[in-house]
Coordinates of C-alpha atoms in Angstrom, one line a residue:
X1 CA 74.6 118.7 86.2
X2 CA 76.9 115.4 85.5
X3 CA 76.3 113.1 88.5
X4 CA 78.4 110.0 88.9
X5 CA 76.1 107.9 91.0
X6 CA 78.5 105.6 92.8
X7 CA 82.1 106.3 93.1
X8 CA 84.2 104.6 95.7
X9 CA 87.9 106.1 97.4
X10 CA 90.8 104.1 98.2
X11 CA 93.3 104.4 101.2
X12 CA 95.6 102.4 102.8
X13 CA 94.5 99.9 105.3
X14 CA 91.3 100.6 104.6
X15 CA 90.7 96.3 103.8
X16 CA 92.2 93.5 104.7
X17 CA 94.8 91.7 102.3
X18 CA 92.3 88.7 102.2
X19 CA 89.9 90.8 100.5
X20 CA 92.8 93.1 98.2
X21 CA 93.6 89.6 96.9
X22 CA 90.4 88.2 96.2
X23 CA 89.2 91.4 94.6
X24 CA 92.7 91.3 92.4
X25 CA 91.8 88.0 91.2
X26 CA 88.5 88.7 89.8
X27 CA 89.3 92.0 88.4
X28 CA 92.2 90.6 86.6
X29 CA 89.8 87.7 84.9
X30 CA 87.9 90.8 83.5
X31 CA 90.7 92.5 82.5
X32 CA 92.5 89.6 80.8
X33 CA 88.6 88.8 78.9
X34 CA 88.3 92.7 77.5
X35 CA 91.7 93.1 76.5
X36 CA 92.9 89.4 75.6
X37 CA 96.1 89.5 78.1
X38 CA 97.1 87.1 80.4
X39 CA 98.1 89.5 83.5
X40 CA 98.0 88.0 86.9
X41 CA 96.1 88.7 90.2
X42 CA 99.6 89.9 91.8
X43 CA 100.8 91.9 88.9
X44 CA 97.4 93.0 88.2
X45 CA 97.0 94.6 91.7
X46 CA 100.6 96.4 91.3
X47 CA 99.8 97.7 88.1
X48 CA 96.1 98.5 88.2
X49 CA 95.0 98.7 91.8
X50 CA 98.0 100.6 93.8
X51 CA 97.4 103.6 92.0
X52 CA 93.8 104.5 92.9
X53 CA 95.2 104.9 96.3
X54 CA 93.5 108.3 97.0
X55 CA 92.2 108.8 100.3
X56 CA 91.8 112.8 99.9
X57 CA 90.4 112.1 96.9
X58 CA 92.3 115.0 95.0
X59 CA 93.5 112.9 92.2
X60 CA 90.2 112.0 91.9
X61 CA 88.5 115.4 91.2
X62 CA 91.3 116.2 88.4
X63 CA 90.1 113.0 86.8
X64 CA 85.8 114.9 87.5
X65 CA 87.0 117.8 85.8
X66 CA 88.8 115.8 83.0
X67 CA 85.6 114.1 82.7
X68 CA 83.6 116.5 82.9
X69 CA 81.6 115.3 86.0
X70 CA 79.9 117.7 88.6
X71 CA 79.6 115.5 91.6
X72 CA 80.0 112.3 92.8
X73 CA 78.1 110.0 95.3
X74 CA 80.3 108.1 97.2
X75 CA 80.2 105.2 99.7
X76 CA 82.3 102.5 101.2
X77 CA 81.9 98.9 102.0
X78 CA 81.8 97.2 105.4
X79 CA 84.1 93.9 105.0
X80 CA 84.6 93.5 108.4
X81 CA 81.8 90.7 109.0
X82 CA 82.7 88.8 105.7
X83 CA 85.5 86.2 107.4
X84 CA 88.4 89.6 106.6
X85 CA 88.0 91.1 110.2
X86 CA 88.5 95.0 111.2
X87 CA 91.0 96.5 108.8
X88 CA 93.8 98.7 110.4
X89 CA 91.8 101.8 109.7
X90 CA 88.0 101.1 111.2
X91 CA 84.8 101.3 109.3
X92 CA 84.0 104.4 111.7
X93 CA 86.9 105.9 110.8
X94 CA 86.4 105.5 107.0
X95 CA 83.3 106.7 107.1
X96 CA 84.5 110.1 108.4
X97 CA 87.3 110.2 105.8
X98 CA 84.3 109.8 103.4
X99 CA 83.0 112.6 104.8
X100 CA 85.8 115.3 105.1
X101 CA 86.6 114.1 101.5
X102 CA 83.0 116.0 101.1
X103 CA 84.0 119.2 103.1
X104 CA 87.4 119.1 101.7
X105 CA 86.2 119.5 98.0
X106 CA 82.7 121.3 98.4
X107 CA 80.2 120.8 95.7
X108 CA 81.7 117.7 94.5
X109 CA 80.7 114.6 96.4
X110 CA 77.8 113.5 98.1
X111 CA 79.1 111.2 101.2
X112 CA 76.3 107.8 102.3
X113 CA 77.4 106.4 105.4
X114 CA 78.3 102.7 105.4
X115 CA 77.9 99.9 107.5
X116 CA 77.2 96.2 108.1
X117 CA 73.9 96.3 109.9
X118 CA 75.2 93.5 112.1
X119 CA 77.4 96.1 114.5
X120 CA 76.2 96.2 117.7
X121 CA 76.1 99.9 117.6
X122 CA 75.6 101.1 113.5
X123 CA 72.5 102.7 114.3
X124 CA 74.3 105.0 116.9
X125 CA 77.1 105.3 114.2
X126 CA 74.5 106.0 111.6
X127 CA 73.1 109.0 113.8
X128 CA 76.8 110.4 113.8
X129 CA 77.7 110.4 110.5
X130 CA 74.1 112.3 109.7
X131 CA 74.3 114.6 112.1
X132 CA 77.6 115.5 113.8
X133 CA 79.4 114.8 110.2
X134 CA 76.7 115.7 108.1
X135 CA 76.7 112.4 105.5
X136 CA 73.4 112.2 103.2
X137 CA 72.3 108.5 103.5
X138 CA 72.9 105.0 104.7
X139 CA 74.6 102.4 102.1
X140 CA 74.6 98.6 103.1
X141 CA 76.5 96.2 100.8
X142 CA 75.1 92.7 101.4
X143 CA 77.9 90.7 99.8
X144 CA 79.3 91.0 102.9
X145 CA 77.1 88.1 104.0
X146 CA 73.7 89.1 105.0
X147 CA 69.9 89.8 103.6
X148 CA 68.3 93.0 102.6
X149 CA 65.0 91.9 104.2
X150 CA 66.7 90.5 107.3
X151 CA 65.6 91.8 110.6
X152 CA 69.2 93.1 111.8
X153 CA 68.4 96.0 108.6
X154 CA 65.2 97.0 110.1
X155 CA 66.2 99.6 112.5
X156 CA 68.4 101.4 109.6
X157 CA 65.8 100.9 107.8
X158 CA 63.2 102.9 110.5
X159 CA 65.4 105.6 110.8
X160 CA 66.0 106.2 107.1
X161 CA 62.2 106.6 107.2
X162 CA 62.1 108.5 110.1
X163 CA 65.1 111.1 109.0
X164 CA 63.6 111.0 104.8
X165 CA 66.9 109.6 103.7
X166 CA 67.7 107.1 100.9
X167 CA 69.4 103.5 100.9
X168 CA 72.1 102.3 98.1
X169 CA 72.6 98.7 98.6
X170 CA 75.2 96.7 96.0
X171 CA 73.2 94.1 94.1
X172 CA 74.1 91.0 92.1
X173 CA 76.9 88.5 92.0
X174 CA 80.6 88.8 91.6
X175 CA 82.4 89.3 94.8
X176 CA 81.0 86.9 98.2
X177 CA 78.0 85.7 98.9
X178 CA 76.6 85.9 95.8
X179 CA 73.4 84.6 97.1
X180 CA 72.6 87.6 99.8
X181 CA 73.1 90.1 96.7
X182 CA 69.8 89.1 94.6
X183 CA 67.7 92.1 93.8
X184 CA 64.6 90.2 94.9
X185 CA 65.6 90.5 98.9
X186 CA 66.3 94.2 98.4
X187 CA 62.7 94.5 96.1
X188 CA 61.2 92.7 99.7
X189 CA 62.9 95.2 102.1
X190 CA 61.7 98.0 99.9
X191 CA 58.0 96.6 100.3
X192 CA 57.9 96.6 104.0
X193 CA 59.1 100.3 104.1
X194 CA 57.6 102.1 101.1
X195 CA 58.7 105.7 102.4
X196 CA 62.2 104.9 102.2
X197 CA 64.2 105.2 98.4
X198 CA 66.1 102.1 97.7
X199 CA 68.2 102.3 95.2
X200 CA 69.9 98.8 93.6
X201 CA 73.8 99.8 93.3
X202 CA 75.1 98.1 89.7
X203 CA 71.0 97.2 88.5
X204 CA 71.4 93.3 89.7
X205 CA 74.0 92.7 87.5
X206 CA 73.6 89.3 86.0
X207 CA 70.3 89.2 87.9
X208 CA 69.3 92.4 86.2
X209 CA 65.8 91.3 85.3
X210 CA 64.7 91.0 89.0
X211 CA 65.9 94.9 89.5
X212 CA 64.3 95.8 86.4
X213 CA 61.2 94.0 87.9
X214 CA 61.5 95.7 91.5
X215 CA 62.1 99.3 89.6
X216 CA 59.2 99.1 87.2
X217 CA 56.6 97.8 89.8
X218 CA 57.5 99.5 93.3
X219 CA 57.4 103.0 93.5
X220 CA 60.5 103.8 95.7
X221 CA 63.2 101.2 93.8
X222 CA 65.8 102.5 91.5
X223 CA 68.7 101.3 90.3
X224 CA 72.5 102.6 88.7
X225 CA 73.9 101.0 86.0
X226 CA 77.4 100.9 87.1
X227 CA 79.7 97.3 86.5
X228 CA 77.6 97.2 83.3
X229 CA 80.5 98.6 81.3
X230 CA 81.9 95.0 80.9
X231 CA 78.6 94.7 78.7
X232 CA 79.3 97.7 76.5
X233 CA 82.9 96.8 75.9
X234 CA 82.5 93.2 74.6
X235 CA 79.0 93.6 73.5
X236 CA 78.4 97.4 72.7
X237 CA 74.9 97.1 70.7
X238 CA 73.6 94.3 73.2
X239 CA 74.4 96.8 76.0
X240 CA 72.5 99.7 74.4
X241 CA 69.3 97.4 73.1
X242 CA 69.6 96.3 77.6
X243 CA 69.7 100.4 78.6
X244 CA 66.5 100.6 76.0
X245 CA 64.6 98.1 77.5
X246 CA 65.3 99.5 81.0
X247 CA 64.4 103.1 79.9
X248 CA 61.3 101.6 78.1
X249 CA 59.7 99.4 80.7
X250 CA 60.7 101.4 84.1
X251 CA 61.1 104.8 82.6
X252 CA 64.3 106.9 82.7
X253 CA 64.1 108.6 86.5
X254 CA 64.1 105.2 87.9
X255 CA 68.1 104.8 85.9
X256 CA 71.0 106.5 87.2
X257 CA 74.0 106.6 85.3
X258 CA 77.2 105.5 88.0
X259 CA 81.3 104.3 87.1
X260 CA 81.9 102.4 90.8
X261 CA 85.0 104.1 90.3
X262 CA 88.1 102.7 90.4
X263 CA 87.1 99.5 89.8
X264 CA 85.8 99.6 86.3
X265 CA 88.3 101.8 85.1
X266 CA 90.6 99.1 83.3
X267 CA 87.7 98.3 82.0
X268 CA 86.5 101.4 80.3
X269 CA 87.7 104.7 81.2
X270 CA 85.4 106.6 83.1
X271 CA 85.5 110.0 80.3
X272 CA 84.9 106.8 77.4
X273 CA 82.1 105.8 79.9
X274 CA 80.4 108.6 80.1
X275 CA 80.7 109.4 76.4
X276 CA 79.0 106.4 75.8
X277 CA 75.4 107.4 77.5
X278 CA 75.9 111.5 76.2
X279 CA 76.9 110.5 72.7
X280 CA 76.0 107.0 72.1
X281 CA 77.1 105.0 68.6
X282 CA 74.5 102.8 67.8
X283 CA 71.1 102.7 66.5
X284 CA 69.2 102.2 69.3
X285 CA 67.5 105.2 69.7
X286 CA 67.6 108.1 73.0
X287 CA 66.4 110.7 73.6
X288 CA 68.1 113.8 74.5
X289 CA 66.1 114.3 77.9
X290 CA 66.0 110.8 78.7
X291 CA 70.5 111.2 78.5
X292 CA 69.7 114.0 80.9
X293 CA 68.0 112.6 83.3
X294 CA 70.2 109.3 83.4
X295 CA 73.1 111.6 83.7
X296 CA 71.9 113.4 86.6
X297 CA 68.6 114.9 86.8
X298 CA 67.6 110.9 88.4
X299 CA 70.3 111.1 91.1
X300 CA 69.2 114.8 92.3
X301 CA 65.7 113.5 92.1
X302 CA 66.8 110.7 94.8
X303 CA 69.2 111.2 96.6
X304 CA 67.9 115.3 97.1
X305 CA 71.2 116.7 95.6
X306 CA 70.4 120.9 95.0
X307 CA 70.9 122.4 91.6

């Protein structure tokens, strides 16, 4: 089984503009670096952004079976807190699109709940979406300006012990508060509550050593390697000597391959993505079971997905 370990759906009103802009101006600085153009943040998010608009997520399992992709996990982001305010369509309500995307396409995605810890109420909204709507995990993105190992996480924290479910939390830089995304606040949170799986969403990006760190030495840290296809497509063998050293010194179940689809898909395509870790062109060498268990074997493993 093909597992894409962190996949994101797009609707309407699901963000505020603040945010849509901001987003459209760092994903078109990537763009224009990978493919030498000069596109702007406006025409960039007409072109390139618009058309991921998917909230029933149909579009998005012709593009699975095109890929060739079993399942998908999938989460959303909480931006309310982050100076954007409550988008037209609430967090709550997102999180149950997120959900009925799951029933409306069985077998194919694997819904976390998200929220900012900072709501009054998320742990009330947390023991909704588990077990009225029948989401598989909690998924916290602290870019949206708070810490991992901050007290106002604990009580998700305690009942994602208590109820044996995982944590994906975004790590690295690259969006807001780049400070509250370092891998070493997660690595600390993951300490205090070593019954609970945390697993580093896009491996600490440019802080990468600190979530290779956390994954080799704690026994309940893990880590995707999505946003690294920037990597592979300006430096393909550098990526692939990075992926060898992760496999080497934390071992391949702690690795899960992931696309954070849409946003990476100007980037590299998501099929081409793939491709890359099944059939890779270099060198460096993998071995067949290792592919497999990056590919999916690591995210059943985690996040309890059945055969």
């Amino acid at each position: 089984m093909i597992i894409d370990a962190e996949v994101h759906l797009v609707g309407s009103g699901w963000v505020r503009g603040k945010y849509v802009m901001a987003a459209a101006r760092a994903e078109s600085a990537k763009y224009n670096l990978a493919h030498k153009t000069n596109i702007t943040p406006e025409d960039y998010l007409d072109k390139y952004m618009r058309p991921f608009v998917d909230p029933t997520a149909d579009r998005l399992v012709e593009n699975m079976n095109q890929s060739g992709i079993d399942m998908s996990v999938i989460w959303n982001v909480d931006w309310a807190y982050a100076h954007t305010g409550e988008p037209r369509v609430t967090n709550r309500e997102q999180n149950r699109i997120f959900a009925d995307v799951a029933e409306r396409h069985p077998n194919r995605f694997w819904p976390f709940f998200a929220i900012d810890p900072r709501r009054p109420d998320a742990v009330e909204q947390f023991r909704e979406a588990i077990f009225d709507w029948g989401m598989k995990g909690l998924s916290l993105y602290p870019a949206a300006g708070f810490y991992a190992n901050d007290p106002v996480c604990f009580p998700l924290y305690e009942k994602c012990a208590e109820w044996k479910l995982p944590v994906i939390l975004g790590s690295g830089a690259g969006e807001a508060h780049w400070e509250c995304s370092q891998p070493m606040y997660i690595a600390s949170a993951a300490e205090m509550y070593p019954d609970v799986k945390f697993v580093m969403a896009h491996c600490g990006l440019e802080s990468w050593e600190q979530a290779l760190l956390a994954a080799r030495l704690l026994h309940n840290v893990y880590a995707d390697f999505s946003m690294h296809q920037w990597n592979l497509k300006m430096r393909p063998q550098r990526f692939y000597n990075w992926l060898r050293d992760m496999l080497d010194e934390a071992g391949p179940w702690k690795m899960m391959w992931a696309s954070d689809w849409p946003s990476q898909e100007n980037i590299i395509p998501r099929a081409e993505w793939l491709n890359a870790i099944k059939e890779p062109k270099t060198e460096v060498q993998f071995a067949s079971e290792e592919i497999e268990i990056m590919l999916g074997k690591a995210a059943q493993a985690v996040f309890g997905i059945p055969d």
